[in-house]
Tab-separated table of C-alpha atoms in Angstrom:
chain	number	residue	atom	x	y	z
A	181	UNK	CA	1.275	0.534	58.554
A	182	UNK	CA	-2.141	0.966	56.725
A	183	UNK	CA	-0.018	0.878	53.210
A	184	UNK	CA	1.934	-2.447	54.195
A	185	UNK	CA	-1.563	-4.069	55.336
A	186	UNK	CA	-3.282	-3.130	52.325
A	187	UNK	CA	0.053	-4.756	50.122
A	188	UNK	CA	-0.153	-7.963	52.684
A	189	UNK	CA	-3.640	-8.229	51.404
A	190	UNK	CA	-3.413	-7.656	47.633
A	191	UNK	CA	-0.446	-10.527	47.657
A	192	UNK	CA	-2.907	-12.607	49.916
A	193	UNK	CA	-5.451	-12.014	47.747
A	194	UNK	CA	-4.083	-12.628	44.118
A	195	UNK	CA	-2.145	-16.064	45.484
A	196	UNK	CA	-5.711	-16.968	46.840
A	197	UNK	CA	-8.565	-15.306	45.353
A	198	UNK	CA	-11.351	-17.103	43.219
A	199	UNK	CA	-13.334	-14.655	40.908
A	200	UNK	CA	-17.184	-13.943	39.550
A	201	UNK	CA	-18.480	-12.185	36.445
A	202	UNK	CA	-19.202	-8.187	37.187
A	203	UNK	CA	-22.756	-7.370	36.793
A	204	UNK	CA	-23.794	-3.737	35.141
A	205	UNK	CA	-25.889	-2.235	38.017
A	206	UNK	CA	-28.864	-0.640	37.005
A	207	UNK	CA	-28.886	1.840	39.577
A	208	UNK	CA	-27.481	5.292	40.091
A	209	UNK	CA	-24.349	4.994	42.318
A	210	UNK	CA	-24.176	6.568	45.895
A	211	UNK	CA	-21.543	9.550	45.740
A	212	UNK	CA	-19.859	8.738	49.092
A	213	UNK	CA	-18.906	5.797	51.063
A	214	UNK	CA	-21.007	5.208	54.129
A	215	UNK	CA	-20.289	1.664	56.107
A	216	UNK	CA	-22.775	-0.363	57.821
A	217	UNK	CA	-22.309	-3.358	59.881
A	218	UNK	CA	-24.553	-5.909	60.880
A	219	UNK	CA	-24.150	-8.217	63.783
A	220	UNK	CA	-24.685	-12.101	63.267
A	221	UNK	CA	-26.058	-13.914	66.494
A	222	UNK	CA	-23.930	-12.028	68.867
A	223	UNK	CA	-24.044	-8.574	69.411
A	224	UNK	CA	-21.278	-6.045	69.466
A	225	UNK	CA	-20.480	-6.665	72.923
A	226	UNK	CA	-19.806	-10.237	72.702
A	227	UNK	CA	-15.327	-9.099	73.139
A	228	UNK	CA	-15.343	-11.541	70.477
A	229	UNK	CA	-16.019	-11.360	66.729
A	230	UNK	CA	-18.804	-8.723	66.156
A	231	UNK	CA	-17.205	-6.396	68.553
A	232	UNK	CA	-13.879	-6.689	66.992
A	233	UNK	CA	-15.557	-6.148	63.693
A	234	UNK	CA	-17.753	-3.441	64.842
A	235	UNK	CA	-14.739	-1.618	66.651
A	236	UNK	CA	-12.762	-1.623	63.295
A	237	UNK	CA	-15.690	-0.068	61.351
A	238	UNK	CA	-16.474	2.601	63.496
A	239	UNK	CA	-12.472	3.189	64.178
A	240	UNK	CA	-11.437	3.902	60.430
A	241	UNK	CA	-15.296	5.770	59.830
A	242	UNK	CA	-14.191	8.092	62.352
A	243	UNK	CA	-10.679	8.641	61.067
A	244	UNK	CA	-11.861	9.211	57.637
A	245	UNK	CA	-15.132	11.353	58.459
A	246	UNK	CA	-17.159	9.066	57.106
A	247	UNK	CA	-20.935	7.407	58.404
A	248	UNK	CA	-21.381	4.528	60.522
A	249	UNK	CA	-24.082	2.476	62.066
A	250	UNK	CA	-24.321	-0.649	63.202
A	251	UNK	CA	-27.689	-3.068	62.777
A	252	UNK	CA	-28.639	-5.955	65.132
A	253	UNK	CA	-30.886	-8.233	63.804
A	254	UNK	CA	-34.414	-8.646	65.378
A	255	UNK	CA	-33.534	-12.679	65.731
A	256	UNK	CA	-30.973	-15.689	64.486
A	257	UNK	CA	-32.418	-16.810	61.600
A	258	UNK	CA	-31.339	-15.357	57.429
A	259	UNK	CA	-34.886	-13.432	57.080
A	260	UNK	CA	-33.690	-11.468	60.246
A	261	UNK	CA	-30.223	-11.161	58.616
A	262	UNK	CA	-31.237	-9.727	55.133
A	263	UNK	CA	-34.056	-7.575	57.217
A	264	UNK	CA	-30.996	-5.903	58.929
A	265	UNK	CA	-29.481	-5.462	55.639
A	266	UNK	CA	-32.776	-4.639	54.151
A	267	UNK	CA	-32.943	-1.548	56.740
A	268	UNK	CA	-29.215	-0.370	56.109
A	269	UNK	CA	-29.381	-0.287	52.563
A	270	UNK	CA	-32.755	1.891	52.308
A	271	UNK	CA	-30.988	3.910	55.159
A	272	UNK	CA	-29.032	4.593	52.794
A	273	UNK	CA	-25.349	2.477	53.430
A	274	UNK	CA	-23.676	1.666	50.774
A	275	UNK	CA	-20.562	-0.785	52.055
A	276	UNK	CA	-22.413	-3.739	54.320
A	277	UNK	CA	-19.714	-5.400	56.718
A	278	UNK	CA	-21.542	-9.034	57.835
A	279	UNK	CA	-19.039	-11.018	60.049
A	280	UNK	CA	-19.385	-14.703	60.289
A	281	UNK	CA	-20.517	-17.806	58.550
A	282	UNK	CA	-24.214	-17.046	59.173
A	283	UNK	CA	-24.621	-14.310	56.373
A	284	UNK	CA	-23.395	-16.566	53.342
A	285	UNK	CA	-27.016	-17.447	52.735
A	286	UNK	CA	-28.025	-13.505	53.183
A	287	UNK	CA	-25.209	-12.404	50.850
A	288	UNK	CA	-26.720	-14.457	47.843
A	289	UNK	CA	-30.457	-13.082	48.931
A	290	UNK	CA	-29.357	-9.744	48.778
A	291	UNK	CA	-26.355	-8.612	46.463
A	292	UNK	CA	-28.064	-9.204	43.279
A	293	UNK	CA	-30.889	-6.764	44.667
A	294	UNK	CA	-28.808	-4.057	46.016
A	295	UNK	CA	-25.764	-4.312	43.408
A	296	UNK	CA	-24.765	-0.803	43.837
A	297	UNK	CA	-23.595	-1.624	47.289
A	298	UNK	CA	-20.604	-3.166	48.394
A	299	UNK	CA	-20.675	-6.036	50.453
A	300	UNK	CA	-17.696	-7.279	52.945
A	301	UNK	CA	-18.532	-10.665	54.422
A	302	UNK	CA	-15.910	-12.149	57.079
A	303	UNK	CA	-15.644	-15.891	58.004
A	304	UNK	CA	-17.564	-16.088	54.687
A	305	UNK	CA	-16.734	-19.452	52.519
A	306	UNK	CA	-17.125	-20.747	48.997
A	307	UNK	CA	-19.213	-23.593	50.686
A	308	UNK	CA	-21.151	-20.709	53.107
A	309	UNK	CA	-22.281	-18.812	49.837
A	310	UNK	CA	-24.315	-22.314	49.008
A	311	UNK	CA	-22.074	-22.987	45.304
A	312	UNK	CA	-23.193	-19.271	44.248
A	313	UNK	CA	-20.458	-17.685	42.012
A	314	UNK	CA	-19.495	-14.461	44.130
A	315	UNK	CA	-21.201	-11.014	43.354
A	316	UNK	CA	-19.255	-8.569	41.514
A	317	UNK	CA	-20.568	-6.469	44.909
A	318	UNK	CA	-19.091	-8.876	47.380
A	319	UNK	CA	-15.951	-9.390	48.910
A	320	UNK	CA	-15.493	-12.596	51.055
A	321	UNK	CA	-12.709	-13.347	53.101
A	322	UNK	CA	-12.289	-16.895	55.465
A	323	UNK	CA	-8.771	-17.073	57.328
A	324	UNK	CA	-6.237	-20.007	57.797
A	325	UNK	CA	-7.461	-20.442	61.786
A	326	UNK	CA	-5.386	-23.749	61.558
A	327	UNK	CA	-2.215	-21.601	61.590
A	328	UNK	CA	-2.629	-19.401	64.927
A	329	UNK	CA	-4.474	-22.614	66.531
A	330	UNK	CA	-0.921	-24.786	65.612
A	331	UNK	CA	1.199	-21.370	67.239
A	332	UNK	CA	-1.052	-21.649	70.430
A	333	UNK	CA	-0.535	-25.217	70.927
A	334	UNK	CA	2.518	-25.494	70.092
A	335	UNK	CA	3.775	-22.436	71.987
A	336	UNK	CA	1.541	-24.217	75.502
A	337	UNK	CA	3.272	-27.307	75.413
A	338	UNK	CA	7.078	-25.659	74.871
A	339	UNK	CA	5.836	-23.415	77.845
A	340	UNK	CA	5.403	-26.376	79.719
A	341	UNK	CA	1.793	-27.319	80.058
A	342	UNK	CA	1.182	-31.275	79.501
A	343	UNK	CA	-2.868	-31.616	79.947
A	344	UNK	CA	-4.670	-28.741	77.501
A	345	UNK	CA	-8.253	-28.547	76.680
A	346	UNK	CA	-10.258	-27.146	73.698
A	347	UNK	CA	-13.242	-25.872	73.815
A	348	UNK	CA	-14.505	-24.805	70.419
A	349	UNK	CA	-17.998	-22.938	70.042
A	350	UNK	CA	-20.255	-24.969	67.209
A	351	UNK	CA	-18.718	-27.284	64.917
A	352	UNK	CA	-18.095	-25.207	62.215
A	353	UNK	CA	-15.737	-24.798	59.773
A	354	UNK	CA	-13.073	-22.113	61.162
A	355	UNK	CA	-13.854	-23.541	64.785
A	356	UNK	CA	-12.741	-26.624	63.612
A	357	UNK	CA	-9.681	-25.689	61.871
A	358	UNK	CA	-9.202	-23.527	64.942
A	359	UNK	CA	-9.175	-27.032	67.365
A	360	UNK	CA	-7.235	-28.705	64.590
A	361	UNK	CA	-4.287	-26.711	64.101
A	362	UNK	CA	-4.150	-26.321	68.123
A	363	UNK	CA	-4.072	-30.181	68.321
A	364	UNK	CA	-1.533	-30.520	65.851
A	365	UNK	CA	0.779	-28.089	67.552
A	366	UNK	CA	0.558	-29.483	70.813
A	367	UNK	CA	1.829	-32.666	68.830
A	368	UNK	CA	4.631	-31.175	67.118
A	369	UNK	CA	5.847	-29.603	70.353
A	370	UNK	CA	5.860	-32.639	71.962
A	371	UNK	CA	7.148	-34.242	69.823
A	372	UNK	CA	10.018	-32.438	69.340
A	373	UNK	CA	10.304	-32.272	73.563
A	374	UNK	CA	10.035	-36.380	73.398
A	375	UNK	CA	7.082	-35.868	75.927
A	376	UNK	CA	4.240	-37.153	73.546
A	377	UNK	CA	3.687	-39.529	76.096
A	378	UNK	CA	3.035	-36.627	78.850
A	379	UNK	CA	0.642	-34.653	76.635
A	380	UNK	CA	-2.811	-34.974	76.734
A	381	UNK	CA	-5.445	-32.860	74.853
A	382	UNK	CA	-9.551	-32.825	75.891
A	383	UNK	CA	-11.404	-31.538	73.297
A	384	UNK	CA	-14.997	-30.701	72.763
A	385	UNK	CA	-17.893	-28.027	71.466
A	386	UNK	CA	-20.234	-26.297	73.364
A	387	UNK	CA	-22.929	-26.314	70.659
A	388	UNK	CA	-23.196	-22.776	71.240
A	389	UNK	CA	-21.283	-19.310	71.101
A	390	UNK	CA	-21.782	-18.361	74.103
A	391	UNK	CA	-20.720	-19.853	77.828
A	392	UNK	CA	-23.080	-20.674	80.566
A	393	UNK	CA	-23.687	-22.645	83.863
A	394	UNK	CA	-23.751	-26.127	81.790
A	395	UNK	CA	-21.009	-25.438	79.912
A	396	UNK	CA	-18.848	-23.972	82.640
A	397	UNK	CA	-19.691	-27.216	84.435
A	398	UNK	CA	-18.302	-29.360	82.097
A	399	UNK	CA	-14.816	-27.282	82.117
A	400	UNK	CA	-14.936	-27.346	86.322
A	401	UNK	CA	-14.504	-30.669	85.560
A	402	UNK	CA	-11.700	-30.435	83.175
A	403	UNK	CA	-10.055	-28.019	85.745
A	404	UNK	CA	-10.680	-30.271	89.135
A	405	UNK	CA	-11.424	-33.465	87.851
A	406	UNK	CA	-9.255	-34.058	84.897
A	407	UNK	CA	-6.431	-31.862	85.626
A	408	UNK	CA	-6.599	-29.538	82.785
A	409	UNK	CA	-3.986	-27.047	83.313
A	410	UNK	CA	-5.002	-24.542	79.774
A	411	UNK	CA	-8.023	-24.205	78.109
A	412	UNK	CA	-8.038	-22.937	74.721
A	413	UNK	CA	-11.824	-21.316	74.405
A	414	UNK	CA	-12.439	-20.754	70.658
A	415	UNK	CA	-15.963	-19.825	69.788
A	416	UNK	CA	-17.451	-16.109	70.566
A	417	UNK	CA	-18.459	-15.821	74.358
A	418	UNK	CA	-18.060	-19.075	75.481
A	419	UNK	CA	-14.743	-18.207	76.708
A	420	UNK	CA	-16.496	-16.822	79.714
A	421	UNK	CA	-17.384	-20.615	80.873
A	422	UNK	CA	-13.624	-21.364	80.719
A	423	UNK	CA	-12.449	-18.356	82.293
A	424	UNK	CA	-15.092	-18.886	85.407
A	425	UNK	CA	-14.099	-22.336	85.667
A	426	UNK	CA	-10.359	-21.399	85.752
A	427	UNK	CA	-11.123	-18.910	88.606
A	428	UNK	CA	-11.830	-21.467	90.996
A	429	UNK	CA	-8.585	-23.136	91.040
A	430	UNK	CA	-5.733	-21.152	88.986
A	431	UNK	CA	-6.557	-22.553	85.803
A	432	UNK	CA	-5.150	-20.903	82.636
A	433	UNK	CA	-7.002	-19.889	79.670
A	434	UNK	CA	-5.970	-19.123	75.454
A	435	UNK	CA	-8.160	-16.718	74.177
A	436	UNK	CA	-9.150	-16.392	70.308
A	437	UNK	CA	-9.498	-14.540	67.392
A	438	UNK	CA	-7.719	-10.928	69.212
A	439	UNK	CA	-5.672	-10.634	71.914
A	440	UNK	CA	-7.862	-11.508	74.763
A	441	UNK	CA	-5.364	-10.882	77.728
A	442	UNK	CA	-7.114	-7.959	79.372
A	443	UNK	CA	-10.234	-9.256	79.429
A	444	UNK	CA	-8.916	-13.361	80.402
A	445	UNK	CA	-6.981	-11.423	82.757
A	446	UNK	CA	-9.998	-9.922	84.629
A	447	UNK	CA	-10.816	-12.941	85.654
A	448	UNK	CA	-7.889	-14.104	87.561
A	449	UNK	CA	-4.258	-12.173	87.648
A	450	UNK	CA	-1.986	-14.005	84.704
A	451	UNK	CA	-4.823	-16.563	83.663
A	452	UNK	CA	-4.288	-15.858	79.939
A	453	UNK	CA	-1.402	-18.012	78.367
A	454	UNK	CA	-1.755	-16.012	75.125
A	455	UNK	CA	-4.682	-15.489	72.220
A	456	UNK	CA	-4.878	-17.254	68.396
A	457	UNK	CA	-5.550	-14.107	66.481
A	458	UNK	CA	-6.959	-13.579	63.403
A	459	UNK	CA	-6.947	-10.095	61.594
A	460	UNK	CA	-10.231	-8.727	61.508
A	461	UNK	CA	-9.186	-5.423	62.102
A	462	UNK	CA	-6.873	-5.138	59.072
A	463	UNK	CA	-9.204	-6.631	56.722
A	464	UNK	CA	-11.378	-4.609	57.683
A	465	UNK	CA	-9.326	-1.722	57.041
A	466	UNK	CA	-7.562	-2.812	53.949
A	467	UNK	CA	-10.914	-2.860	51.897
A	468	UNK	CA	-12.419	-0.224	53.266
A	469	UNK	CA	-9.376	1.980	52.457
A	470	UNK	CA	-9.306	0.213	48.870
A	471	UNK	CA	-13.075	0.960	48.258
A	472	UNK	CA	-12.480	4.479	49.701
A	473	UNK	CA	-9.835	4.935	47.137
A	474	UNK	CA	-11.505	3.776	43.984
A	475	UNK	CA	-9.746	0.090	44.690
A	476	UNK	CA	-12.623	-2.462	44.447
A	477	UNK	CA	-11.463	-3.924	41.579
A	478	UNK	CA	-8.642	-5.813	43.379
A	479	UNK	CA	-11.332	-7.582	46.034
A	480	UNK	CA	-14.370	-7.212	43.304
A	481	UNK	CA	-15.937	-10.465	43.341
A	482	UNK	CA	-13.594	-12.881	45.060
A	483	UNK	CA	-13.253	-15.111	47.936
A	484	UNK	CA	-9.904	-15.091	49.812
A	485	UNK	CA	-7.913	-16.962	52.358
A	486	UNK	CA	-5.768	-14.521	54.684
A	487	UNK	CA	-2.939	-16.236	56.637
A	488	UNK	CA	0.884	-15.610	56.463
A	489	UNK	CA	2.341	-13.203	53.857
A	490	UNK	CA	5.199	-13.034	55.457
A	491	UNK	CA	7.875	-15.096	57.278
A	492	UNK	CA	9.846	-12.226	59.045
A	493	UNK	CA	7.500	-8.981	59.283
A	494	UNK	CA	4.744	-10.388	62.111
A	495	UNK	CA	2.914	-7.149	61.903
A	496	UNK	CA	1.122	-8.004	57.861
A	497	UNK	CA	0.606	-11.604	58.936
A	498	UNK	CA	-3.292	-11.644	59.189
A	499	UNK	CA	-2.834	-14.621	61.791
A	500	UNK	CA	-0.769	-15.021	64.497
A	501	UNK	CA	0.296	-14.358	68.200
A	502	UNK	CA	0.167	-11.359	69.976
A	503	UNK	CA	3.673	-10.525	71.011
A	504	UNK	CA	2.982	-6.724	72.556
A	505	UNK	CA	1.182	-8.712	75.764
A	506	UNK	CA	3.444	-11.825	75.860
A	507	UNK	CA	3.875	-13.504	78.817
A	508	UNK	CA	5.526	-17.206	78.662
A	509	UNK	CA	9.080	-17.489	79.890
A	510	UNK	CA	10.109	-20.420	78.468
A	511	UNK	CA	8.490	-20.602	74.758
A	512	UNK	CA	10.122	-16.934	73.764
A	513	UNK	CA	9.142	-14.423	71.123
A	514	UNK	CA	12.088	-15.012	69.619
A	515	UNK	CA	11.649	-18.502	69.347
A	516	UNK	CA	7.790	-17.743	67.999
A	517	UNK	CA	9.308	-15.802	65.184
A	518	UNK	CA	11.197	-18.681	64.334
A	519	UNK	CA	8.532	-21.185	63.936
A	520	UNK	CA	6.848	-18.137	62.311
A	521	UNK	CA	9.238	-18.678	59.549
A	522	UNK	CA	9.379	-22.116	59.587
A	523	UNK	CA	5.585	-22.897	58.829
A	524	UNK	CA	5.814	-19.808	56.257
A	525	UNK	CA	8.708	-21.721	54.628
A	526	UNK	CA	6.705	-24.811	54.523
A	527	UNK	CA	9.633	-26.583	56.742
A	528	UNK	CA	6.396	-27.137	58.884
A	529	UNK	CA	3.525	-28.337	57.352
A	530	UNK	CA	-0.029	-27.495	59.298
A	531	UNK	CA	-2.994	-29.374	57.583
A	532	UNK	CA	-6.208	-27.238	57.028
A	533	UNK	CA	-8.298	-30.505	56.488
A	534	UNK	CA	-11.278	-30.698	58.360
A	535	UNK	CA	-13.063	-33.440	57.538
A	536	UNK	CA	-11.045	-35.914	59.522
A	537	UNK	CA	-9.037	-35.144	63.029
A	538	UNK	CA	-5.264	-35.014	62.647
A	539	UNK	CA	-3.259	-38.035	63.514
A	540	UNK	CA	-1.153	-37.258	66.498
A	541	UNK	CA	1.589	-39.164	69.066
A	542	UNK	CA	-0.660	-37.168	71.781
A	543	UNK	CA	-3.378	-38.533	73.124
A	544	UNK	CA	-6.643	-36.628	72.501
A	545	UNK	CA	-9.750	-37.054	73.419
A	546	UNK	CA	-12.985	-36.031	71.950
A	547	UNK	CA	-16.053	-35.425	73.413
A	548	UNK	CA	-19.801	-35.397	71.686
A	549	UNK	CA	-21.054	-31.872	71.436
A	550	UNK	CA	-21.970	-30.593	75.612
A	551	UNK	CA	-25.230	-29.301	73.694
């Protein structure tokens, strides 16, 4: 499995890569790998993004007896960041992993210092990086969140559910895509039911990425109020306001970014419809294992955009469903690995644009920012 997610990735990667000019380093290279992680403004037990990322680290570090630590920084601001990174490099790391959005500023600050390191950034942009031409050190790699957002909205309304909510973290790039893409496949399915007239989607931002009382407020309205029957909860641990909220009267939830069904689940037997995934763990694992194995030249300097790599084989996608905890009855996996193929195909189109929300038969409504 490690061997076909490394080949998903170098096919991702040379369709979608952009590249930067390798710079000599002046410094005497580090004679073994040893991986460091640093959390953004979460910490590794969000059960969101720097947990998943920290898991995956210390997973493959173990299974190739290698060093690991992981470094939280001291506040939420880019001089706490690069202090973090500061710390692990004189520590003595030499491959950085910084998941999210909030180290692209960090990443320029630091890889021209420390350019015998390697540097993996997740959720990290062109745009995030500030216009910076990518380090020779640095690998960046953002993911095509409009794809498992369309999948989870698409497979809710063929399930059956008619009034869905999103409730996206900040309004940030792959949050946005995220509530996009879940819009526009609550359309499609409608569409093709003939009940766009039935479906209704709220949709708002916490302004945070992380729930509390306010925020679970607003959704115990969604839930009693509005009759919101699914709540898709994109944004670190603000799915906990959604899940609470749900509690009270037998809501449902969609988790994000892994499969979130155990942990929905706690909160109410069956709450969790399914999860929009994104594969942190097997980038993760891909470059490590290609740095490990004298393979940085393939991810050397570029920015990449994982999504589908394949229209049959679910397991390389790195975005997607979970199908080993599916649930629905009446949208199948069966019929999920058809529309699979179908958006690989391009018979279905999913837009990735963000700077304008999708045009729909649906009615949606949007809500200013609860914070």
């Amino acid at each position: 499995m490690k061997k076909i997610i490394l080949v998903a990735m170098m096919v991702a990667l040379a369709c979608t890569s952009t590249f930067a000019k390798a710079k000599k380093s002046s410094k005497k290279a580090k004679s073994s790998v040893r991986i460091a992680m640093v959390t953004d403004s979460g910490d590794i037990t969000d059960q969101s993004f720097n947990q998943t990322t920290y898991q995956a680290c210390k997973d493959y570090a173990e299974a190739n007896g290698l060093d690991f630590q992981y470094y939280k920084p001291a506040g939420d601001s880019t001089a706490d960041r690069v202090a973090s990174i500061d710390a692990a490099y004189q520590d003595g790391y030499n491959v950085i992993v910084l998941p999210g959005f909030l180290f692209g500023e960090a990443i320029v600050k630091v890889a021209k210092d420390y350019d015998d390191a390697k540097f993996i950034g997740l959720d990290i942009g062109e745009g995030d990086l500030g216009g910076q031409a990518v380090p020779a050190n640095v690998f960046c790699a953002v993911y095509a969140e409009e794809l498992p957002g369309f999948f989870a909205g698409y497979a809710a309304v063929k399930e059956g559910y008619r009034h869905l909510g999103f409730l996206g973290g900040m309004a940030v790039p792959a949050v946005v895509r995220f509530g996009y893409g879940f819009v526009q496949g609550a359309n499609k399915a409608a569409e093709e039911l003939g009940v766009a007239n039935d479906v209704t989607v709220e949709y708002v931002y916490g302004g945070q990425f992380y729930g509390d009382q306010t925020i679970t407020a607003t959704m115990d309205g969604w839930y009693k109020n509005r009759g919101v029957e699914v709540v898709f909860a994109c944004g670190g641990g603000i799915w906990t306001s959604a899940c609470e909220a749900a509690a009270k009267v037998g809501g449902k939830v969609i988790g994000v970014d892994t499969d979130q069904t155990a942990l929905i689940n706690n909160y109410g037997e069956g709450m969790c419809v399914t999860s929009a995934m994104k594969g942190l763990s097997a980038t993760v694992e891909a470059v490590l294992d290609a740095i490990k194995n004298d393979g940085w030249a393939n991810f050397s300097g570029k920015v990449s955009s994982l999504g589908l790599v394949s229209g049959t084989n679910l397991h390389v996608n790195f975005v997607g469903l979970p199908t080993e905890t599916w649930c629905m009855k009446n949208f199948t996996v069966d019929n999920y690995k058809t529309l699979v193929s179908e958006v690989y195909s391009k018979k279905i189109t999913v837009s990735n644009a963000i700077d304008k929300a999708p045009e729909t038969s649906v009615k949606v409504n949007y809500y200013q920012s609860i914070k």
